[in-house]
Coordinates of C-alpha atoms and ligand atoms in Angstrom, one line a residue:
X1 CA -97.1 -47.2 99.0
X2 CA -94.6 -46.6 102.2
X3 CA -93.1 -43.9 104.0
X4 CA -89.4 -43.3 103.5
X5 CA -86.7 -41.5 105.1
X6 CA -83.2 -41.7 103.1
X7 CA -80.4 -40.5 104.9
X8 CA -77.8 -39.2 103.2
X9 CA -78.6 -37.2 99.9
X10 CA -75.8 -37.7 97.4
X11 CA -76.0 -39.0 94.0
X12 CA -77.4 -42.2 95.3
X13 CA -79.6 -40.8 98.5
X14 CA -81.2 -37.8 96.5
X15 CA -81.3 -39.8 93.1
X16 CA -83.1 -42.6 95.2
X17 CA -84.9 -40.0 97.3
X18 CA -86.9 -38.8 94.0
X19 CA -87.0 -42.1 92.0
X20 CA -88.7 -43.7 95.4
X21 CA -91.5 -40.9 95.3
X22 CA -92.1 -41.1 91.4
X23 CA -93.2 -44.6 92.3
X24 CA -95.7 -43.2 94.6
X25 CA -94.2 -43.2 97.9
X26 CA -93.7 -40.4 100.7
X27 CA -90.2 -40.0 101.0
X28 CA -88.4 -37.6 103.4
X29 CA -84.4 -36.9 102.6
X30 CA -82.3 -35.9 104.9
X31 CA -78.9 -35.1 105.6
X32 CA -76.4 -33.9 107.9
X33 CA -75.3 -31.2 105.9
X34 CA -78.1 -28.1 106.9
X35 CA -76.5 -26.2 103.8
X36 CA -77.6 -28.8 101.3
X37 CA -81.0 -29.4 102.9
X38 CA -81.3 -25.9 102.1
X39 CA -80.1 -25.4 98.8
X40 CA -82.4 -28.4 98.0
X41 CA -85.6 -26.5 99.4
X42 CA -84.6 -24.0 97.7
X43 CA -85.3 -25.8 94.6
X44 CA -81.5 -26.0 93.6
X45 CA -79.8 -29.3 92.8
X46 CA -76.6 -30.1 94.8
X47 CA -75.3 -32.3 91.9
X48 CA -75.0 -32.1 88.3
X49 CA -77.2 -35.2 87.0
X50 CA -79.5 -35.4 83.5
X51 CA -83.3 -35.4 84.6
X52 CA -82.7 -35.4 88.3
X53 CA -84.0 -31.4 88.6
X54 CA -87.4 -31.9 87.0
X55 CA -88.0 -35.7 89.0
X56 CA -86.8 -33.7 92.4
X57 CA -89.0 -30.7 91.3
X58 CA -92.4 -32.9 90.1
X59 CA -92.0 -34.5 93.0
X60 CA -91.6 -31.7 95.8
X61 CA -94.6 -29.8 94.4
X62 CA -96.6 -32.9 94.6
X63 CA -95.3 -33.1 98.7
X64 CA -94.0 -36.4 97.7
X65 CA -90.7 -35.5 98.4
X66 CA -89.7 -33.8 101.5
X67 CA -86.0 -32.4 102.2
X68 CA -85.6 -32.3 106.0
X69 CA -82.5 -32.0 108.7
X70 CA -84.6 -33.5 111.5
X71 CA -82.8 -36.5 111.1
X72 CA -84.7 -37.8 113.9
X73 CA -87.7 -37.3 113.3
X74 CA -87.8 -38.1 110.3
X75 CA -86.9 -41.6 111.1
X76 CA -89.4 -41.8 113.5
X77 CA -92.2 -40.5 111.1
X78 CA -90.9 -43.0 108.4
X79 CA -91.9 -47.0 108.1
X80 CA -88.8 -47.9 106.1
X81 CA -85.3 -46.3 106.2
X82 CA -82.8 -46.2 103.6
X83 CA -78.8 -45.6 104.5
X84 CA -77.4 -43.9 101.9
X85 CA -74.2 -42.4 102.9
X86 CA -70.7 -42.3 101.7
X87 CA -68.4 -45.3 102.2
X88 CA -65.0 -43.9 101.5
X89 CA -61.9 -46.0 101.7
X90 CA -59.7 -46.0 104.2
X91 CA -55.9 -45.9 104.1
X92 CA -55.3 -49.3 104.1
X93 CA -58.2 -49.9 101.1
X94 CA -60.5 -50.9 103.5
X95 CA -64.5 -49.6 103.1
X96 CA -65.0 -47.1 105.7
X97 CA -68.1 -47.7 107.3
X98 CA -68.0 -44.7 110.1
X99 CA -70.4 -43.1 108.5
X100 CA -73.1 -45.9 108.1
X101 CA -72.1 -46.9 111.8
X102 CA -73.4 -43.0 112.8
X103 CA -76.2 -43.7 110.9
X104 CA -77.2 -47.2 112.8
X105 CA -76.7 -45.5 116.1
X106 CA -79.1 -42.9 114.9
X107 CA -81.9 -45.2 113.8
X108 CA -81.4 -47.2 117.1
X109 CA -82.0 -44.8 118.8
X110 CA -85.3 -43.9 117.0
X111 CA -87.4 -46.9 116.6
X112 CA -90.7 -46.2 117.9
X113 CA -92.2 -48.8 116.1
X114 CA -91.8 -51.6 113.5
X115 CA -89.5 -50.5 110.6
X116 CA -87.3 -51.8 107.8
X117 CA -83.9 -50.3 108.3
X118 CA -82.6 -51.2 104.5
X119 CA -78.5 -50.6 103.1
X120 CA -78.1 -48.7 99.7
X121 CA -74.5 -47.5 100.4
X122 CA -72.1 -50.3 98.9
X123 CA -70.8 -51.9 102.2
X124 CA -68.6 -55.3 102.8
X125 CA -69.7 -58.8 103.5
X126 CA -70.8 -58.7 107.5
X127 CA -71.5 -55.1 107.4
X128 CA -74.9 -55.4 107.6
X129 CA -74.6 -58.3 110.9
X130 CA -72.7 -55.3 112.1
X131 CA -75.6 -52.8 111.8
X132 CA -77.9 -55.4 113.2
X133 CA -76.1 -55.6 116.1
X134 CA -75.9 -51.7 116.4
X135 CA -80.0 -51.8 116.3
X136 CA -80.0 -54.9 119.1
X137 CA -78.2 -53.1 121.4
X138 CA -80.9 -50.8 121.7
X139 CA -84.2 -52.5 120.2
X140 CA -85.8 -55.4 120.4
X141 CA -85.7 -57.9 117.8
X142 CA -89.6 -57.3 117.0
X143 CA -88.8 -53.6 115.8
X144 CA -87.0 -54.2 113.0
X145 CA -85.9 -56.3 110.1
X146 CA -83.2 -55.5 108.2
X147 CA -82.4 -55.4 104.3
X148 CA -79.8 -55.1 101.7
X149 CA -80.5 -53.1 98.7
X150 CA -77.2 -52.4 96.9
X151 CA -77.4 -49.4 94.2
X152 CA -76.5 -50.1 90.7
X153 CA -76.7 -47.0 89.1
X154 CA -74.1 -45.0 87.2
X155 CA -73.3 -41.6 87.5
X156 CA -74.5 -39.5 84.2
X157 CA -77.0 -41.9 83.6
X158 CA -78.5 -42.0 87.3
X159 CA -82.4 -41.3 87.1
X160 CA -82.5 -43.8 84.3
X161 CA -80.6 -46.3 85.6
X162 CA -82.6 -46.0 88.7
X163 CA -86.2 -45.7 87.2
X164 CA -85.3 -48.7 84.7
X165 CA -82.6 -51.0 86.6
X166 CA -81.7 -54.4 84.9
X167 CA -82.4 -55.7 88.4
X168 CA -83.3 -55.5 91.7
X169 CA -81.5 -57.2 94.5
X170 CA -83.3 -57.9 98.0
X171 CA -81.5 -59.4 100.8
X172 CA -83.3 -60.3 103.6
X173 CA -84.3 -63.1 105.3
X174 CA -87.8 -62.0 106.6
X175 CA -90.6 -62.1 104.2
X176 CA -92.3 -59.6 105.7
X177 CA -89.3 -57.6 104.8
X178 CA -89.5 -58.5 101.3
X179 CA -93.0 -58.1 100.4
X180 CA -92.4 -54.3 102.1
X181 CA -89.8 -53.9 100.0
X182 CA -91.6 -55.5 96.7
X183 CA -94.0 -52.7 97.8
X184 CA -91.7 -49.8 98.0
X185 CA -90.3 -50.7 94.3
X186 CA -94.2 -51.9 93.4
X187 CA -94.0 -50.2 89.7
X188 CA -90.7 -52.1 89.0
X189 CA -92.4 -55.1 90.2
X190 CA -95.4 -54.8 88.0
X191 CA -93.0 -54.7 85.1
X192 CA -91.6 -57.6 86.1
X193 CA -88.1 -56.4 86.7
X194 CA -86.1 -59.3 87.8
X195 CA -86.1 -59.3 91.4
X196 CA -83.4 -61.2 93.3
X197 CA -84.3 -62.4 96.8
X198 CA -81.5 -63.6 98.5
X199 CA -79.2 -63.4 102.2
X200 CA -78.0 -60.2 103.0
X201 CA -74.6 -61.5 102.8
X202 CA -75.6 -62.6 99.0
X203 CA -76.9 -59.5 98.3
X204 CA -73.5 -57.4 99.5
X205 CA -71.3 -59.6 97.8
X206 CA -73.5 -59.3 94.7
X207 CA -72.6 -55.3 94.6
X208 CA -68.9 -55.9 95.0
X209 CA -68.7 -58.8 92.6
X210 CA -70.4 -56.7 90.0
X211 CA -68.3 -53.3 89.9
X212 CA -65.1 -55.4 90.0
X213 CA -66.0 -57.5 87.4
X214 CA -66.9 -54.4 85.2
X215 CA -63.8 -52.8 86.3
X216 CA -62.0 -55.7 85.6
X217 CA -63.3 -55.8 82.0
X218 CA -61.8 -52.1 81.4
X219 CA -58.7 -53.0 83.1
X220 CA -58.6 -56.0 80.3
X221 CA -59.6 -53.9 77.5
X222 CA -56.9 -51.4 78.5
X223 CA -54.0 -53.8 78.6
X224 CA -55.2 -55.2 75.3
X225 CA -55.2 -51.9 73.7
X226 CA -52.0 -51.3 74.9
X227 CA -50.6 -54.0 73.2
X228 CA -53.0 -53.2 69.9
X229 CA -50.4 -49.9 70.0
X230 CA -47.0 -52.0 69.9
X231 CA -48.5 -55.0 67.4
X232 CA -50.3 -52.7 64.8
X233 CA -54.1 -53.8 65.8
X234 CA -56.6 -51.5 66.4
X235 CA -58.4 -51.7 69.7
X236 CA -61.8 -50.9 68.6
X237 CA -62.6 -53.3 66.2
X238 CA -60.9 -56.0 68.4
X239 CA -63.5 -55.0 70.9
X240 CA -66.5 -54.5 68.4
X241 CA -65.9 -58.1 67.3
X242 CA -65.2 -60.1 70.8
X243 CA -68.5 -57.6 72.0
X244 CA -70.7 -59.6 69.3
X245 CA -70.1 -62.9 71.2
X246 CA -73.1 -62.5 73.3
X247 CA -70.9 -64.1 76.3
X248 CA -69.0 -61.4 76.3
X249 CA -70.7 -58.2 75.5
X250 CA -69.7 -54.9 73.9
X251 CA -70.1 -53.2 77.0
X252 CA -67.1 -51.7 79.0
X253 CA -65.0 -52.7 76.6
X254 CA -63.8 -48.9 76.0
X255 CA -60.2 -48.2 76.2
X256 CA -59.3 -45.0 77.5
X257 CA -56.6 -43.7 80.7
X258 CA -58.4 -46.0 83.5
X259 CA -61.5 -46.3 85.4
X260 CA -62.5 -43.1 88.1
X261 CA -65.3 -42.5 89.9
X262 CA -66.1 -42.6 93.5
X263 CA -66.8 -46.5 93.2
X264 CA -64.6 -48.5 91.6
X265 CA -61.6 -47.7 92.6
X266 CA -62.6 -47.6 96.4
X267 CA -64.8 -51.2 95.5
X268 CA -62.0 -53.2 93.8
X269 CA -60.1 -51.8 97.0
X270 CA -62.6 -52.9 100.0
X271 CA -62.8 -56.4 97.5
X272 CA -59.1 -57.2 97.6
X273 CA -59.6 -55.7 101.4
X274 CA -62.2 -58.7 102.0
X275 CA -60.4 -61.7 100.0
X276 CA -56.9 -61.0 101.8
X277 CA -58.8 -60.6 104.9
X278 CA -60.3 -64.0 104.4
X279 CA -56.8 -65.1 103.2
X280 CA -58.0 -66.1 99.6
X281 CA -56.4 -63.1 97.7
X282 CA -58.1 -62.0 94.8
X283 CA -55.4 -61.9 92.5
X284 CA -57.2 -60.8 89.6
X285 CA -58.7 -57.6 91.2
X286 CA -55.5 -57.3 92.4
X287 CA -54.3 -57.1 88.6
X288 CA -57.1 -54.9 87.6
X289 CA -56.1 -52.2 90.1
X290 CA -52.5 -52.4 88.9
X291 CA -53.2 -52.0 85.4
X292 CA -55.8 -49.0 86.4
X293 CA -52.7 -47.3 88.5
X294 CA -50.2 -48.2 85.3
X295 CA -52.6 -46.7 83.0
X296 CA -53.3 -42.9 83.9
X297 CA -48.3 -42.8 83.9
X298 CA -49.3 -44.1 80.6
X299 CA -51.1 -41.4 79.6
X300 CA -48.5 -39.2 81.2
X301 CA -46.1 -41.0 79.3
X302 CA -47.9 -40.2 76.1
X303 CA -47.8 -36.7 76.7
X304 CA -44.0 -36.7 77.0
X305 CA -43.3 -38.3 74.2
X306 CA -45.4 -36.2 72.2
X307 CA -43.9 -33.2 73.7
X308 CA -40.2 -34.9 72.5
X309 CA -39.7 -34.9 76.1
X310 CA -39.6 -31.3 76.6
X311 CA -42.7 -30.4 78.9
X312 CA -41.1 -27.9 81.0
X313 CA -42.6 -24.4 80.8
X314 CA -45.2 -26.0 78.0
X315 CA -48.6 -25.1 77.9
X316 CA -50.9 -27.7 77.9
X317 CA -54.8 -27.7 77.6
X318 CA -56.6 -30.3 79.6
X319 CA -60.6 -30.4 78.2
X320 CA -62.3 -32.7 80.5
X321 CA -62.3 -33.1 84.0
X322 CA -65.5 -35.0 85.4
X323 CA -64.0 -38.8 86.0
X324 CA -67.2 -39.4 83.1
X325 CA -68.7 -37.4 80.8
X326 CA -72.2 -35.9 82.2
X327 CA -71.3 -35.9 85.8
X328 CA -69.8 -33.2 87.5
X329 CA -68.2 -35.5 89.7
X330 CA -64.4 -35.3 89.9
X331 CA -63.7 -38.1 92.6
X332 CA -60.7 -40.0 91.6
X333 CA -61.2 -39.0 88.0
X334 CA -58.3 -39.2 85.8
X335 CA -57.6 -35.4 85.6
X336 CA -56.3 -35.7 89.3
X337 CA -53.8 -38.6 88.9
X338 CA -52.2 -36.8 85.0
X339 CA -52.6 -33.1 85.7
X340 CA -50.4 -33.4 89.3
X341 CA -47.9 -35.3 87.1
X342 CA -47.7 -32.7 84.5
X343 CA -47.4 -30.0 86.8
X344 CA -44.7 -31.6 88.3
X345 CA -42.9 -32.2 85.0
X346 CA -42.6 -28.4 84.8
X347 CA -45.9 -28.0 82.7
X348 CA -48.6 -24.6 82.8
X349 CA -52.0 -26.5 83.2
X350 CA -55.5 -24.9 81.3
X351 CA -58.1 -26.3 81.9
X352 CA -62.0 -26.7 80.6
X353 CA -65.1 -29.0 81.7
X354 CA -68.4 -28.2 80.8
X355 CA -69.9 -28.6 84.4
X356 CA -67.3 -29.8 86.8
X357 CA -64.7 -27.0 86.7
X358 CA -66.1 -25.8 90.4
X359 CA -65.6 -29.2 91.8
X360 CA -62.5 -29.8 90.6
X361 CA -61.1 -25.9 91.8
X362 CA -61.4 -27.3 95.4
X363 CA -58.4 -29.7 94.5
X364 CA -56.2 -27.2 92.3
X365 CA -57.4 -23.8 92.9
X366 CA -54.2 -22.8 91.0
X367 CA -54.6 -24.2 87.6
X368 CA -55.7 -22.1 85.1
X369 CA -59.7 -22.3 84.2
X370 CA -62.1 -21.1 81.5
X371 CA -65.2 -21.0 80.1
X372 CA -64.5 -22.6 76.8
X373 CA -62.5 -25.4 74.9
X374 CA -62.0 -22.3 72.7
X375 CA -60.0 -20.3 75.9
X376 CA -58.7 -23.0 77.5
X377 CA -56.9 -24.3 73.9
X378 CA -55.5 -21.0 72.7
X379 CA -51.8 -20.7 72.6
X380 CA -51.4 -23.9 74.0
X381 CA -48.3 -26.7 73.1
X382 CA -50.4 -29.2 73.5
X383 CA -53.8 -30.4 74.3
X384 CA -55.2 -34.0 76.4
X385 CA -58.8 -34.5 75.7
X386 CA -59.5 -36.7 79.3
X387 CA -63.4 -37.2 79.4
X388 CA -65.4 -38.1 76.1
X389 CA -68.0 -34.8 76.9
X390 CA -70.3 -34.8 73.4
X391 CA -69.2 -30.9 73.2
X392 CA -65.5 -32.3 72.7
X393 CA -66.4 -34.6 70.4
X394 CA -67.9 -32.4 68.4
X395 CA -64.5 -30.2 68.0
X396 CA -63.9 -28.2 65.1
X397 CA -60.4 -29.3 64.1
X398 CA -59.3 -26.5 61.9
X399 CA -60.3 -24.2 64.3
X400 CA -58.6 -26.4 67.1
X401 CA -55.5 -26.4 65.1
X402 CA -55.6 -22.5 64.0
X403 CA -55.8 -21.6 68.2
X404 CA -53.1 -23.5 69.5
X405 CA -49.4 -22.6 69.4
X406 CA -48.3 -26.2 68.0
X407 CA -51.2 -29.4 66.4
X408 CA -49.8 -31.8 69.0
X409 CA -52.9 -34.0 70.7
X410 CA -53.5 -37.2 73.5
X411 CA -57.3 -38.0 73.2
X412 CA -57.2 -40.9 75.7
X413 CA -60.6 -41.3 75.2
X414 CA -60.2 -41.9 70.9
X415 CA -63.5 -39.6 70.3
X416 CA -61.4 -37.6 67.7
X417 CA -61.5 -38.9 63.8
X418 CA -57.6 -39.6 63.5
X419 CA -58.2 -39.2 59.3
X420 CA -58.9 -36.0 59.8
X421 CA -55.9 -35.1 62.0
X422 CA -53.9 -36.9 59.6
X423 CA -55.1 -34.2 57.0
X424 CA -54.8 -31.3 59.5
X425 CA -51.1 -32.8 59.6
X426 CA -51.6 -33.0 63.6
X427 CA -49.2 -34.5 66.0
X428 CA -51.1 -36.7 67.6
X429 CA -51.5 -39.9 69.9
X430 CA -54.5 -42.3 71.5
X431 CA -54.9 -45.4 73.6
X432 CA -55.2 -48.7 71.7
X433 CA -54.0 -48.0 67.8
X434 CA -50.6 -47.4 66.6
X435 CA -50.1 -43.7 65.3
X436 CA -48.3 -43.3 62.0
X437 CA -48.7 -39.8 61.2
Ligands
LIG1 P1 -72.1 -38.9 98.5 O1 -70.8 -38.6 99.1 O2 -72.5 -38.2 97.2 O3 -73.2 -38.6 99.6 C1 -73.3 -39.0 100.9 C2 -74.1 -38.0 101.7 O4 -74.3 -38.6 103.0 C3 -73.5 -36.7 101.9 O5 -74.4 -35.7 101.4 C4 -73.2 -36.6 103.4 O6 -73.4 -35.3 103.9 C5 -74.3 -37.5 103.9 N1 -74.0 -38.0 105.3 C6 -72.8 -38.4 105.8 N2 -73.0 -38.8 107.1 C7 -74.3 -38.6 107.4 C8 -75.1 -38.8 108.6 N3 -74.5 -39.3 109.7 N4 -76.4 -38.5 108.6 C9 -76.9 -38.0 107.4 N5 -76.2 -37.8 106.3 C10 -74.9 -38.1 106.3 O7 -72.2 -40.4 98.3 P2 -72.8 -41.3 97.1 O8 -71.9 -41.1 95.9 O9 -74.2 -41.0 97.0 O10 -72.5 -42.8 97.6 C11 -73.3 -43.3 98.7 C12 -73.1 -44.8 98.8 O11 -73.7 -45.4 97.6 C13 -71.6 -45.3 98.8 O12 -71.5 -46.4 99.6 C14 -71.4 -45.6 97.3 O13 -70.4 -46.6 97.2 C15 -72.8 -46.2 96.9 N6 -73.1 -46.0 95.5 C16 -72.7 -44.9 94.8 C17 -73.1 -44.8 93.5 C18 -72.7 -43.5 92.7 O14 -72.8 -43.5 91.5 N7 -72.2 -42.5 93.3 C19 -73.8 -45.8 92.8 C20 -74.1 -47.0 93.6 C21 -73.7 -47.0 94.9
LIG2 C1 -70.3 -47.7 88.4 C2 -71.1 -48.8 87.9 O1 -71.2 -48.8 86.5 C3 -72.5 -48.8 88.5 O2 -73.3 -49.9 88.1 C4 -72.4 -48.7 90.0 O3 -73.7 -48.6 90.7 C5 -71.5 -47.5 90.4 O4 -70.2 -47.7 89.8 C6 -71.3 -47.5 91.9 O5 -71.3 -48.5 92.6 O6 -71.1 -46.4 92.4 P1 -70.1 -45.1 87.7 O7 -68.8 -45.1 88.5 O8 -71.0 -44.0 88.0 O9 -70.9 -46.5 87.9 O10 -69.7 -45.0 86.2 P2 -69.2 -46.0 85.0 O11 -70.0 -45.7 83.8 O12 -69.3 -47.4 85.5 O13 -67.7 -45.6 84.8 C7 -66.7 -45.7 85.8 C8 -65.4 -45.4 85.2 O14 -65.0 -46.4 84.2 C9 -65.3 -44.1 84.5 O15 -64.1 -43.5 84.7 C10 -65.4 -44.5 83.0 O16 -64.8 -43.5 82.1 C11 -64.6 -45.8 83.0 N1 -65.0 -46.7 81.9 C12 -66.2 -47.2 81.8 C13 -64.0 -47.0 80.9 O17 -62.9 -46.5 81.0 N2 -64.4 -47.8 79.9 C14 -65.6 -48.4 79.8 O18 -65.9 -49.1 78.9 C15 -66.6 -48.0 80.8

């Protein structure tokens, strides 16, 4: 079992952080913001994530896992260093890598002795030369090898993902480097999770390729359904029966108001980035983000129609906010494309999220919050149901109905039973059936 020092403790660094030392290794966290560090030895959890407070909390007790803002000293106490830091996009849709850059200069300048300096943030083809090059200009070539690990867990289902991942990829081309690294994931290995070995370039094109293909396939799924709504087909069972050809499979096939998240929108960006860089533009990426973009005006759309395109001065209840449900995580999340929309069409915003309401009141501190779907509904025109939470599915409808001002609904996310609103004789609308109520 190894030493570790993660740098950066997000959803991937701290969800990494604690994974790494249930797997029996020391690992030290760190970050450059003090106030987390704190709150995190503290025993208080940064981020809203299922499981992630009792692995971070087993873990600390047993001094497994350390939370530190000695950023270099932890790097020189530690034999293998993850970079797990934020790569946003830049203007132009191009990955910013300033922050992993920082990081390189840091380690550089820290290499007391022989270490594997290893990539979990997602970064672009010929990132990871770049780093090398960093290390070099300080180091000799003896102190180091260097390894891509790209992260491929979701959001909501992090420790899980993470614990049990359908692969691991390894690019390096030092097998010193890779038996290290087999080390460091030793449990995994034992259970013979596959393990892909490959160049780091391989292994950063392998992240990329994979969140735009799944992006892709909700991008398809979405322009489908919205032609199931003009022809008279319903969406889900077209996607139930192409999911049962193995060679396609039933996953991320759900329709809803377009992909968010802090990945793929910034991922299919840096992609089409790369491909136009390269002058082979990837056209259908290119599609996929279009259709995304197209997709949330839908849903804006929607809402005017079922308003009979009178939304000014109306009062409509939002319930979800988090880009997915079980994530408090609001980064490009659907709420903030529709709700600026509606706002701007005149309309008085409520709004309810089981956990992300804090987050998303650092974006629009002047919409309307409460506790409950219950508050947030009553006296309302209308209601969006934006992220498929279990506590919305679960909605009572007659009480629903019996709290707002008029039945008029958008579920983009199709988690409400649309028999039943027929019977509750509710206006109502979803993404990928045709409504005839
Ligand atoms: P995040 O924004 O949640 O966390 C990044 C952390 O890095 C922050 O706490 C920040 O303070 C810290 N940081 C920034 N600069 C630093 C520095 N110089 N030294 C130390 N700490 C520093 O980011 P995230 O969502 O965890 O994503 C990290 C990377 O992992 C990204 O490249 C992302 O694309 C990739 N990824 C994310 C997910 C996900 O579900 N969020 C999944 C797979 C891969
Ligand atoms: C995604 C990938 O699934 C992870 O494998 C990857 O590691 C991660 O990005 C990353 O690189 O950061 P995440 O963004 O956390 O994970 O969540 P997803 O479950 O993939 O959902 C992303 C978005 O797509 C959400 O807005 C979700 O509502 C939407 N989605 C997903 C659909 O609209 N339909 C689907 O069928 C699936």
């Amino acid at each position: 079992m190894e030493k570790i020092c993660i740098i950066g403790v997000g959803y991937v660094g701290l969800v990494s952080g604690a994974g790494l030392s249930e797997f029996g290794n020391e690992v030290t966290c760190v970050d450059i913001d003090e106030e987390r560090i704190k709150q995190l030895n503290n025993g208080e959890i940064p981020i809203y994530e299922p499981g992630l407070k009792s692995l971070v909390k087993t873990n600390y007790n047993n001094k497994k896992l350390r939370f530190s803002s000695d950023i270099n000293k932890s790097i020189k106490n530690s034999k293998i260093i993850f970079i797990a830091v934020g790569t946003p996009q830049k203007k132009n849709g191009e990955a910013d890598l300033s922050y992993v850059y920082a990081v390189a200069n840091s380690i550089a300048d820290n290499l007391n002795h022989y270490k594997i300096i290893c990539t979990k943030s997602t970064v672009p083809v010929g990132s990871g030369e770049e780093i090398e090059k960093i290390l070099l200009s300080k180091n000799d070539t003896k102190l180091f090898d260097y390894v891509s690990n790209p992260e491929f867990l979701r959001e909501g289902s992090a420790v899980n993902d993470f614990m049990i991942p359908d692969r691991l990829v390894i690019g390096s081309r030092s097998n010193k480097a890779f038996s290290l690294m087999k080390n460091v994931y030793r449990p995994l290995f034992i259970n013979e999770t596959p393990i892909i070995n490959t160049s780091v370039e391989t292994a950063e094109m392998i992240k990329y390729a994979s969140n735009a293909f799944l992006a892709l396939k909700i991008s398809y799924i979405n322009e489908i359904a919205n032609l199931c709504e003009a022809v008279g087909a319903d969406v889900h069972q077209v996607a139930k029966a192409m999911g049962q050809d193995g060679r396609i499979s039933p996953k991320f096939l759900h329709p809803g108001p377009g992909f968010g998240g802090s990945c793929f929108p910034k991922d299919t960006l840096a992609l089409s980035f790369l491909g136009t860089k390269n002058k082979l533009p990837l056209k259908t990426i290119e599609a996929a983000i279009e259709v995304n973009n197209n997709q949330s005006i839908r849903m804006v759309e929607k809402s005017i129609l079922l308003l009979d395109n009178k939304i000014s001065n109306k009062k409509i209840a939002i319930l979800g906010l988090a880009f997915k449900p079980n994530t408090d995580d609001v980064r490009e999340a659907a709420s903030r494309k529709i709700i600026p929309e509606l706002i701007k069409l005149g309309a008085q915003i409520n709004a309810y999220d089981p956990v992300a309401m804090d987050n998303f009141k650092n974006h629009f501190p002047d919409i309307n919050y409460f506790n409950s779907w219950e508050d947030a509904i009553t006296g309302t025109d209308a209601c969006v149901i934006l992220t498929e939470w279990n506590e919305l599915r679960g909605i009572d409808l007659r009480k629903l109905k019996s709290l707002m001002s008029k039945p008029v609904i958008l579920d983009t996310k199709n988690i409400l039973s649309v028999s039943k609103l027929k019977n509750l004789k509710f206006k109502y609308d979803n993404v990928g059936r045709k409504i005839s109520l």
